[in-house]
Amino acid sequence: MTPIATASTTFTAPATGLTAAADERRFVLPLILMTVLSIGTSLIIIPRIDFASVIAAGMQGMAATMSPHEHAEAIATAVKIGKIWAYAWSAIGAPVMVLACSFFLWLAFKVAGGAPTFGSTFSVMAHSFLPQSLKGLLFLPAVLRRDTLA
């Protein structure tokens, strides 16, 4: 099966697609697809998020011990860091989650007495995360109807 066929079969016939993914140990295409979808949706969603109000609400208790200038600077700095982190996570989040889940699933199989290879486990996990990556695309129409998101 080609990598594209394996990835598409994950949606139409998961048992066949994931079995093929385990046998072929191909994981690059699903990771690229997930990362591109994540970055693409983040480019639309993150600019609409109102980081300042959320951070200001979280810092409400500290506002009494700070001057208004310090409070405004702290919020501005936290907004910048929040946006940088959100964009960075959109680029690395999918591979990191697949790697972490694969490791713990592989470890669980080993503890249970199985003999899986990490490559097969990682490949199956990468393909199994593909439907989850469509969540951002399905969320976009709701996001585009609003100017800001809390």
Short mmCIF file of N, CA and C in Angstrom, two decimals:
data_model
loop_
_atom_site.label_atom_id
_atom_site.label_comp_id
_atom_site.label_asym_id
_atom_site.label_seq_id
_atom_site.Cartn_x
_atom_site.Cartn_y
_atom_site.Cartn_z
N MET A 1 0.84 -1.17 0.00
CA MET A 1 0.00 0.00 0.00
C MET A 1 0.89 1.24 0.00
N THR A 2 0.51 2.27 -0.73
CA THR A 2 1.28 3.51 -0.74
C THR A 2 1.02 4.27 0.56
N PRO A 3 1.91 5.20 0.91
CA PRO A 3 1.69 5.97 2.14
C PRO A 3 0.36 6.74 2.13
N ILE A 4 -0.02 7.27 0.97
CA ILE A 4 -1.28 8.01 0.87
C ILE A 4 -2.47 7.06 1.05
N ALA A 5 -2.36 5.88 0.46
CA ALA A 5 -3.44 4.89 0.60
C ALA A 5 -3.56 4.43 2.05
N THR A 6 -2.44 4.24 2.71
CA THR A 6 -2.47 3.83 4.12
C THR A 6 -3.13 4.91 4.97
N ALA A 7 -2.76 6.16 4.72
CA ALA A 7 -3.33 7.26 5.50
C ALA A 7 -4.82 7.41 5.23
N SER A 8 -5.23 7.31 3.98
CA SER A 8 -6.66 7.46 3.68
C SER A 8 -7.48 6.27 4.17
N THR A 9 -6.88 5.08 4.15
CA THR A 9 -7.57 3.89 4.64
C THR A 9 -7.79 3.97 6.15
N THR A 10 -6.97 4.76 6.84
CA THR A 10 -7.15 4.96 8.27
C THR A 10 -8.53 5.57 8.55
N PHE A 11 -9.03 6.40 7.64
CA PHE A 11 -10.35 7.02 7.81
C PHE A 11 -11.48 6.09 7.37
N THR A 12 -11.29 5.38 6.25
CA THR A 12 -12.38 4.58 5.68
C THR A 12 -12.49 3.19 6.27
N ALA A 13 -11.35 2.56 6.51
CA ALA A 13 -11.33 1.20 7.09
C ALA A 13 -10.19 1.14 8.10
N PRO A 14 -10.42 1.62 9.32
CA PRO A 14 -9.33 1.73 10.29
C PRO A 14 -8.59 0.43 10.56
N ALA A 15 -9.28 -0.68 10.63
CA ALA A 15 -8.60 -1.94 10.92
C ALA A 15 -7.59 -2.27 9.82
N THR A 16 -7.97 -2.08 8.58
CA THR A 16 -7.06 -2.34 7.46
C THR A 16 -5.93 -1.32 7.43
N GLY A 17 -6.27 -0.04 7.61
CA GLY A 17 -5.27 1.02 7.56
C GLY A 17 -4.23 0.92 8.66
N LEU A 18 -4.68 0.65 9.87
CA LEU A 18 -3.73 0.56 10.99
C LEU A 18 -2.89 -0.71 10.92
N THR A 19 -3.46 -1.78 10.38
CA THR A 19 -2.67 -3.00 10.18
C THR A 19 -1.59 -2.75 9.15
N ALA A 20 -1.94 -2.07 8.07
CA ALA A 20 -0.95 -1.73 7.05
C ALA A 20 0.11 -0.79 7.62
N ALA A 21 -0.29 0.15 8.44
CA ALA A 21 0.67 1.07 9.06
C ALA A 21 1.65 0.32 9.95
N ALA A 22 1.16 -0.67 10.70
CA ALA A 22 2.05 -1.46 11.56
C ALA A 22 3.01 -2.29 10.73
N ASP A 23 2.52 -2.85 9.64
CA ASP A 23 3.38 -3.68 8.79
C ASP A 23 4.41 -2.86 8.04
N GLU A 24 4.00 -1.70 7.53
CA GLU A 24 4.88 -0.89 6.69
C GLU A 24 5.78 0.05 7.49
N ARG A 25 5.40 0.36 8.71
CA ARG A 25 6.15 1.25 9.59
C ARG A 25 6.42 2.61 8.94
N ARG A 26 5.40 3.16 8.30
CA ARG A 26 5.51 4.48 7.70
C ARG A 26 4.79 5.47 8.59
N PHE A 27 5.50 6.51 8.99
CA PHE A 27 4.91 7.49 9.89
C PHE A 27 5.15 8.93 9.45
N VAL A 28 5.95 9.15 8.42
CA VAL A 28 6.31 10.51 8.03
C VAL A 28 5.09 11.27 7.48
N LEU A 29 4.35 10.67 6.57
CA LEU A 29 3.20 11.35 5.97
C LEU A 29 2.15 11.77 7.01
N PRO A 30 1.72 10.88 7.91
CA PRO A 30 0.73 11.34 8.90
C PRO A 30 1.27 12.45 9.80
N LEU A 31 2.55 12.39 10.17
CA LEU A 31 3.10 13.45 11.00
C LEU A 31 3.14 14.78 10.25
N ILE A 32 3.49 14.74 8.97
CA ILE A 32 3.50 15.96 8.16
C ILE A 32 2.08 16.51 8.02
N LEU A 33 1.12 15.63 7.73
CA LEU A 33 -0.26 16.08 7.59
C LEU A 33 -0.78 16.72 8.88
N MET A 34 -0.52 16.07 10.01
CA MET A 34 -0.99 16.61 11.29
C MET A 34 -0.34 17.96 11.59
N THR A 35 0.96 18.08 11.32
CA THR A 35 1.66 19.32 11.61
C THR A 35 1.18 20.45 10.70
N VAL A 36 1.00 20.16 9.42
CA VAL A 36 0.51 21.19 8.49
C VAL A 36 -0.89 21.64 8.87
N LEU A 37 -1.77 20.69 9.19
CA LEU A 37 -3.12 21.06 9.62
C LEU A 37 -3.10 21.88 10.91
N SER A 38 -2.25 21.50 11.83
CA SER A 38 -2.17 22.22 13.10
C SER A 38 -1.65 23.64 12.90
N ILE A 39 -0.61 23.80 12.12
CA ILE A 39 -0.07 25.13 11.87
C ILE A 39 -1.08 25.98 11.09
N GLY A 40 -1.71 25.38 10.10
CA GLY A 40 -2.69 26.12 9.30
C GLY A 40 -3.85 26.63 10.11
N THR A 41 -4.41 25.78 10.94
CA THR A 41 -5.54 26.22 11.77
C THR A 41 -5.08 27.21 12.84
N SER A 42 -3.88 27.03 13.34
CA SER A 42 -3.37 27.95 14.36
C SER A 42 -3.16 29.35 13.80
N LEU A 43 -2.77 29.45 12.54
CA LEU A 43 -2.59 30.76 11.92
C LEU A 43 -3.90 31.54 11.86
N ILE A 44 -5.01 30.83 11.86
CA ILE A 44 -6.32 31.48 11.84
C ILE A 44 -6.86 31.68 13.26
N ILE A 45 -6.66 30.71 14.13
CA ILE A 45 -7.26 30.75 15.47
C ILE A 45 -6.49 31.64 16.44
N ILE A 46 -5.18 31.52 16.50
CA ILE A 46 -4.40 32.21 17.54
C ILE A 46 -4.54 33.74 17.48
N PRO A 47 -4.54 34.38 16.31
CA PRO A 47 -4.72 35.84 16.32
C PRO A 47 -6.07 36.28 16.89
N ARG A 48 -7.05 35.41 16.92
CA ARG A 48 -8.37 35.76 17.43
C ARG A 48 -8.51 35.53 18.93
N ILE A 49 -7.56 34.88 19.55
CA ILE A 49 -7.65 34.58 20.99
C ILE A 49 -7.32 35.85 21.78
N ASP A 50 -8.17 36.15 22.76
CA ASP A 50 -7.97 37.31 23.62
C ASP A 50 -7.14 36.88 24.83
N PHE A 51 -5.83 36.82 24.61
CA PHE A 51 -4.93 36.40 25.68
C PHE A 51 -4.94 37.38 26.84
N ALA A 52 -5.04 38.67 26.54
CA ALA A 52 -4.93 39.71 27.58
C ALA A 52 -6.00 39.58 28.65
N SER A 53 -7.25 39.33 28.26
CA SER A 53 -8.31 39.25 29.28
C SER A 53 -8.16 37.99 30.14
N VAL A 54 -7.73 36.91 29.54
CA VAL A 54 -7.54 35.67 30.30
C VAL A 54 -6.39 35.83 31.29
N ILE A 55 -5.30 36.43 30.82
CA ILE A 55 -4.14 36.63 31.70
C ILE A 55 -4.46 37.64 32.79
N ALA A 56 -5.17 38.71 32.44
CA ALA A 56 -5.54 39.71 33.44
C ALA A 56 -6.43 39.09 34.52
N ALA A 57 -7.34 38.22 34.13
CA ALA A 57 -8.20 37.56 35.11
C ALA A 57 -7.37 36.64 36.02
N GLY A 58 -6.37 36.00 35.45
CA GLY A 58 -5.51 35.13 36.26
C GLY A 58 -4.60 35.90 37.20
N MET A 59 -4.27 37.12 36.83
CA MET A 59 -3.38 37.95 37.65
C MET A 59 -4.13 38.88 38.58
N GLN A 60 -5.42 38.71 38.70
CA GLN A 60 -6.26 39.62 39.49
C GLN A 60 -5.78 39.73 40.93
N GLY A 61 -5.36 38.65 41.51
CA GLY A 61 -4.89 38.68 42.90
C GLY A 61 -3.56 39.38 43.05
N MET A 62 -2.72 39.35 42.04
CA MET A 62 -1.41 39.99 42.11
C MET A 62 -1.48 41.48 41.78
N ALA A 63 -2.58 41.94 41.23
CA ALA A 63 -2.70 43.34 40.82
C ALA A 63 -2.55 44.29 42.00
N ALA A 64 -2.94 43.88 43.18
CA ALA A 64 -2.86 44.75 44.37
C ALA A 64 -1.41 45.01 44.78
N THR A 65 -0.52 44.08 44.49
CA THR A 65 0.88 44.24 44.90
C THR A 65 1.73 44.89 43.81
N MET A 66 1.15 45.19 42.66
CA MET A 66 1.90 45.77 41.55
C MET A 66 1.38 47.17 41.24
N SER A 67 2.27 47.97 40.68
CA SER A 67 1.81 49.27 40.19
C SER A 67 1.05 49.04 38.89
N PRO A 68 0.22 49.98 38.47
CA PRO A 68 -0.51 49.80 37.21
C PRO A 68 0.41 49.58 36.01
N HIS A 69 1.56 50.26 36.02
CA HIS A 69 2.53 50.09 34.93
C HIS A 69 3.11 48.67 34.93
N GLU A 70 3.50 48.18 36.12
CA GLU A 70 4.03 46.82 36.22
C GLU A 70 2.99 45.79 35.80
N HIS A 71 1.76 46.02 36.20
CA HIS A 71 0.67 45.11 35.85
C HIS A 71 0.47 45.07 34.34
N ALA A 72 0.47 46.23 33.70
CA ALA A 72 0.30 46.29 32.23
C ALA A 72 1.48 45.62 31.52
N GLU A 73 2.69 45.84 32.03
CA GLU A 73 3.87 45.22 31.43
C GLU A 73 3.84 43.70 31.60
N ALA A 74 3.42 43.24 32.76
CA ALA A 74 3.34 41.80 33.01
C ALA A 74 2.33 41.15 32.08
N ILE A 75 1.20 41.80 31.86
CA ILE A 75 0.19 41.26 30.94
C ILE A 75 0.73 41.24 29.52
N ALA A 76 1.38 42.33 29.09
CA ALA A 76 1.93 42.39 27.73
C ALA A 76 2.98 41.31 27.51
N THR A 77 3.83 41.09 28.50
CA THR A 77 4.85 40.05 28.38
C THR A 77 4.21 38.67 28.33
N ALA A 78 3.24 38.44 29.18
CA ALA A 78 2.56 37.14 29.20
C ALA A 78 1.82 36.89 27.89
N VAL A 79 1.24 37.91 27.28
CA VAL A 79 0.55 37.77 26.00
C VAL A 79 1.55 37.35 24.93
N LYS A 80 2.71 38.01 24.90
CA LYS A 80 3.74 37.66 23.91
C LYS A 80 4.20 36.22 24.08
N ILE A 81 4.47 35.83 25.33
CA ILE A 81 4.92 34.47 25.59
C ILE A 81 3.82 33.47 25.25
N GLY A 82 2.58 33.80 25.56
CA GLY A 82 1.46 32.91 25.25
C GLY A 82 1.31 32.68 23.75
N LYS A 83 1.44 33.75 22.97
CA LYS A 83 1.33 33.60 21.51
C LYS A 83 2.49 32.80 20.94
N ILE A 84 3.70 33.08 21.43
CA ILE A 84 4.86 32.32 20.95
C ILE A 84 4.69 30.84 21.29
N TRP A 85 4.27 30.55 22.51
CA TRP A 85 4.08 29.16 22.92
C TRP A 85 2.98 28.48 22.10
N ALA A 86 1.90 29.20 21.82
CA ALA A 86 0.80 28.62 21.04
C ALA A 86 1.26 28.27 19.63
N TYR A 87 2.01 29.17 18.99
CA TYR A 87 2.52 28.88 17.65
C TYR A 87 3.54 27.74 17.68
N ALA A 88 4.42 27.74 18.68
CA ALA A 88 5.42 26.67 18.78
C ALA A 88 4.75 25.32 19.00
N TRP A 89 3.74 25.28 19.86
CA TRP A 89 3.05 24.02 20.14
C TRP A 89 2.30 23.52 18.91
N SER A 90 1.81 24.45 18.08
CA SER A 90 1.12 24.02 16.86
C SER A 90 2.09 23.33 15.92
N ALA A 91 3.37 23.68 15.99
CA ALA A 91 4.37 23.06 15.12
C ALA A 91 4.91 21.75 15.68
N ILE A 92 5.07 21.68 17.00
CA ILE A 92 5.69 20.48 17.57
C ILE A 92 4.73 19.62 18.37
N GLY A 93 3.53 20.09 18.61
CA GLY A 93 2.59 19.38 19.48
C GLY A 93 2.20 18.00 18.99
N ALA A 94 1.85 17.89 17.71
CA ALA A 94 1.42 16.59 17.18
C ALA A 94 2.53 15.54 17.26
N PRO A 95 3.75 15.83 16.78
CA PRO A 95 4.80 14.82 16.90
C PRO A 95 5.14 14.46 18.35
N VAL A 96 5.10 15.45 19.24
CA VAL A 96 5.41 15.18 20.65
C VAL A 96 4.34 14.28 21.27
N MET A 97 3.07 14.57 20.98
CA MET A 97 1.99 13.74 21.52
C MET A 97 2.04 12.32 20.96
N VAL A 98 2.31 12.20 19.67
CA VAL A 98 2.41 10.86 19.07
C VAL A 98 3.57 10.10 19.70
N LEU A 99 4.70 10.77 19.88
CA LEU A 99 5.87 10.11 20.48
C LEU A 99 5.58 9.67 21.91
N ALA A 100 4.97 10.55 22.71
CA ALA A 100 4.68 10.20 24.10
C ALA A 100 3.68 9.05 24.19
N CYS A 101 2.59 9.14 23.43
CA CYS A 101 1.59 8.07 23.46
C CYS A 101 2.17 6.76 22.95
N SER A 102 2.99 6.84 21.92
CA SER A 102 3.61 5.63 21.38
C SER A 102 4.51 4.97 22.41
N PHE A 103 5.29 5.79 23.09
CA PHE A 103 6.20 5.23 24.09
C PHE A 103 5.43 4.50 25.19
N PHE A 104 4.39 5.14 25.73
CA PHE A 104 3.65 4.51 26.83
C PHE A 104 2.86 3.30 26.35
N LEU A 105 2.34 3.33 25.14
CA LEU A 105 1.64 2.16 24.62
C LEU A 105 2.62 1.02 24.38
N TRP A 106 3.77 1.32 23.80
CA TRP A 106 4.81 0.31 23.57
C TRP A 106 5.26 -0.29 24.90
N LEU A 107 5.45 0.57 25.92
CA LEU A 107 5.85 0.10 27.24
C LEU A 107 4.76 -0.78 27.85
N ALA A 108 3.51 -0.42 27.69
CA ALA A 108 2.40 -1.24 28.22
C ALA A 108 2.37 -2.60 27.54
N PHE A 109 2.60 -2.63 26.23
CA PHE A 109 2.65 -3.92 25.53
C PHE A 109 3.81 -4.76 26.04
N LYS A 110 4.94 -4.15 26.30
CA LYS A 110 6.11 -4.88 26.81
C LYS A 110 5.81 -5.46 28.20
N VAL A 111 5.19 -4.66 29.06
CA VAL A 111 4.87 -5.11 30.41
C VAL A 111 3.86 -6.25 30.36
N ALA A 112 2.94 -6.19 29.39
CA ALA A 112 1.92 -7.23 29.25
C ALA A 112 2.46 -8.50 28.60
N GLY A 113 3.73 -8.49 28.23
CA GLY A 113 4.34 -9.69 27.67
C GLY A 113 4.37 -9.74 26.15
N GLY A 114 3.98 -8.66 25.51
CA GLY A 114 4.01 -8.61 24.04
C GLY A 114 5.42 -8.36 23.54
N ALA A 115 5.56 -8.43 22.23
CA ALA A 115 6.88 -8.19 21.62
C ALA A 115 6.76 -7.22 20.46
N PRO A 116 6.11 -6.07 20.68
CA PRO A 116 5.99 -5.12 19.57
C PRO A 116 7.29 -4.36 19.36
N THR A 117 7.49 -3.88 18.14
CA THR A 117 8.62 -3.00 17.90
C THR A 117 8.13 -1.57 18.11
N PHE A 118 9.04 -0.70 18.50
CA PHE A 118 8.63 0.68 18.71
C PHE A 118 8.23 1.33 17.39
N GLY A 119 8.87 0.95 16.30
CA GLY A 119 8.53 1.50 14.99
C GLY A 119 7.09 1.21 14.59
N SER A 120 6.66 0.00 14.81
CA SER A 120 5.27 -0.36 14.50
C SER A 120 4.30 0.40 15.38
N THR A 121 4.60 0.48 16.66
CA THR A 121 3.73 1.19 17.59
C THR A 121 3.65 2.67 17.24
N PHE A 122 4.79 3.26 16.90
CA PHE A 122 4.83 4.68 16.54
C PHE A 122 4.05 4.93 15.26
N SER A 123 4.19 4.05 14.29
CA SER A 123 3.49 4.19 13.02
C SER A 123 1.98 4.09 13.21
N VAL A 124 1.54 3.12 13.97
CA VAL A 124 0.11 2.96 14.22
C VAL A 124 -0.43 4.17 14.98
N MET A 125 0.31 4.65 15.95
CA MET A 125 -0.15 5.81 16.73
C MET A 125 -0.21 7.06 15.84
N ALA A 126 0.76 7.23 14.95
CA ALA A 126 0.75 8.39 14.05
C ALA A 126 -0.48 8.35 13.14
N HIS A 127 -0.80 7.19 12.62
CA HIS A 127 -1.98 7.07 11.77
C HIS A 127 -3.28 7.19 12.56
N SER A 128 -3.28 6.72 13.79
CA SER A 128 -4.51 6.78 14.58
C SER A 128 -4.82 8.21 15.04
N PHE A 129 -3.83 9.09 15.05
CA PHE A 129 -4.06 10.48 15.42
C PHE A 129 -4.58 11.31 14.25
N LEU A 130 -4.56 10.78 13.03
CA LEU A 130 -5.02 11.54 11.87
C LEU A 130 -6.46 12.04 12.00
N PRO A 131 -7.42 11.21 12.38
CA PRO A 131 -8.79 11.74 12.52
C PRO A 131 -8.88 12.87 13.56
N GLN A 132 -8.09 12.78 14.60
CA GLN A 132 -8.09 13.82 15.63
C GLN A 132 -7.60 15.15 15.06
N SER A 133 -6.70 15.09 14.09
CA SER A 133 -6.14 16.32 13.53
C SER A 133 -7.15 17.09 12.69
N LEU A 134 -8.23 16.44 12.30
CA LEU A 134 -9.28 17.13 11.55
C LEU A 134 -10.14 18.03 12.43
N LYS A 135 -10.00 17.87 13.74
CA LYS A 135 -10.79 18.66 14.68
C LYS A 135 -10.63 20.16 14.44
N GLY A 136 -9.41 20.59 14.16
CA GLY A 136 -9.16 22.00 13.92
C GLY A 136 -9.90 22.51 12.69
N LEU A 137 -9.93 21.71 11.64
CA LEU A 137 -10.65 22.11 10.44
C LEU A 137 -12.15 22.22 10.69
N LEU A 138 -12.68 21.31 11.48
CA LEU A 138 -14.11 21.35 11.80
C LEU A 138 -14.45 22.51 12.74
N PHE A 139 -13.47 22.98 13.46
CA PHE A 139 -13.65 24.07 14.41
C PHE A 139 -13.59 25.44 13.72
N LEU A 140 -12.97 25.51 12.54
CA LEU A 140 -12.76 26.79 11.86
C LEU A 140 -14.03 27.57 11.55
N PRO A 141 -15.11 26.96 11.05
CA PRO A 141 -16.31 27.77 10.79
C PRO A 141 -16.83 28.50 12.02
N ALA A 142 -16.77 27.87 13.17
CA ALA A 142 -17.20 28.53 14.40
C ALA A 142 -16.26 29.67 14.77
N VAL A 143 -14.97 29.47 14.55
CA VAL A 143 -13.98 30.50 14.87
C VAL A 143 -14.14 31.70 13.94
N LEU A 144 -14.38 31.45 12.68
CA LEU A 144 -14.47 32.53 11.70
C LEU A 144 -15.70 33.41 11.90
N ARG A 145 -16.68 32.92 12.64
CA ARG A 145 -17.89 33.71 12.92
C ARG A 145 -17.66 34.72 14.04
N ARG A 146 -16.56 34.59 14.77
CA ARG A 146 -16.30 35.47 15.92
C ARG A 146 -15.06 36.31 15.67
N ASP A 147 -15.07 37.50 16.23
CA ASP A 147 -13.90 38.37 16.11
C ASP A 147 -12.82 37.99 17.12
N THR A 148 -13.23 37.67 18.34
CA THR A 148 -12.28 37.28 19.38
C THR A 148 -12.78 36.02 20.08
N LEU A 149 -11.82 35.30 20.64
CA LEU A 149 -12.12 34.10 21.42
C LEU A 149 -11.56 34.27 22.82
N ALA A 150 -12.31 33.89 23.80
CA ALA A 150 -11.83 33.99 25.18
C ALA A 150 -10.88 32.84 25.46
#
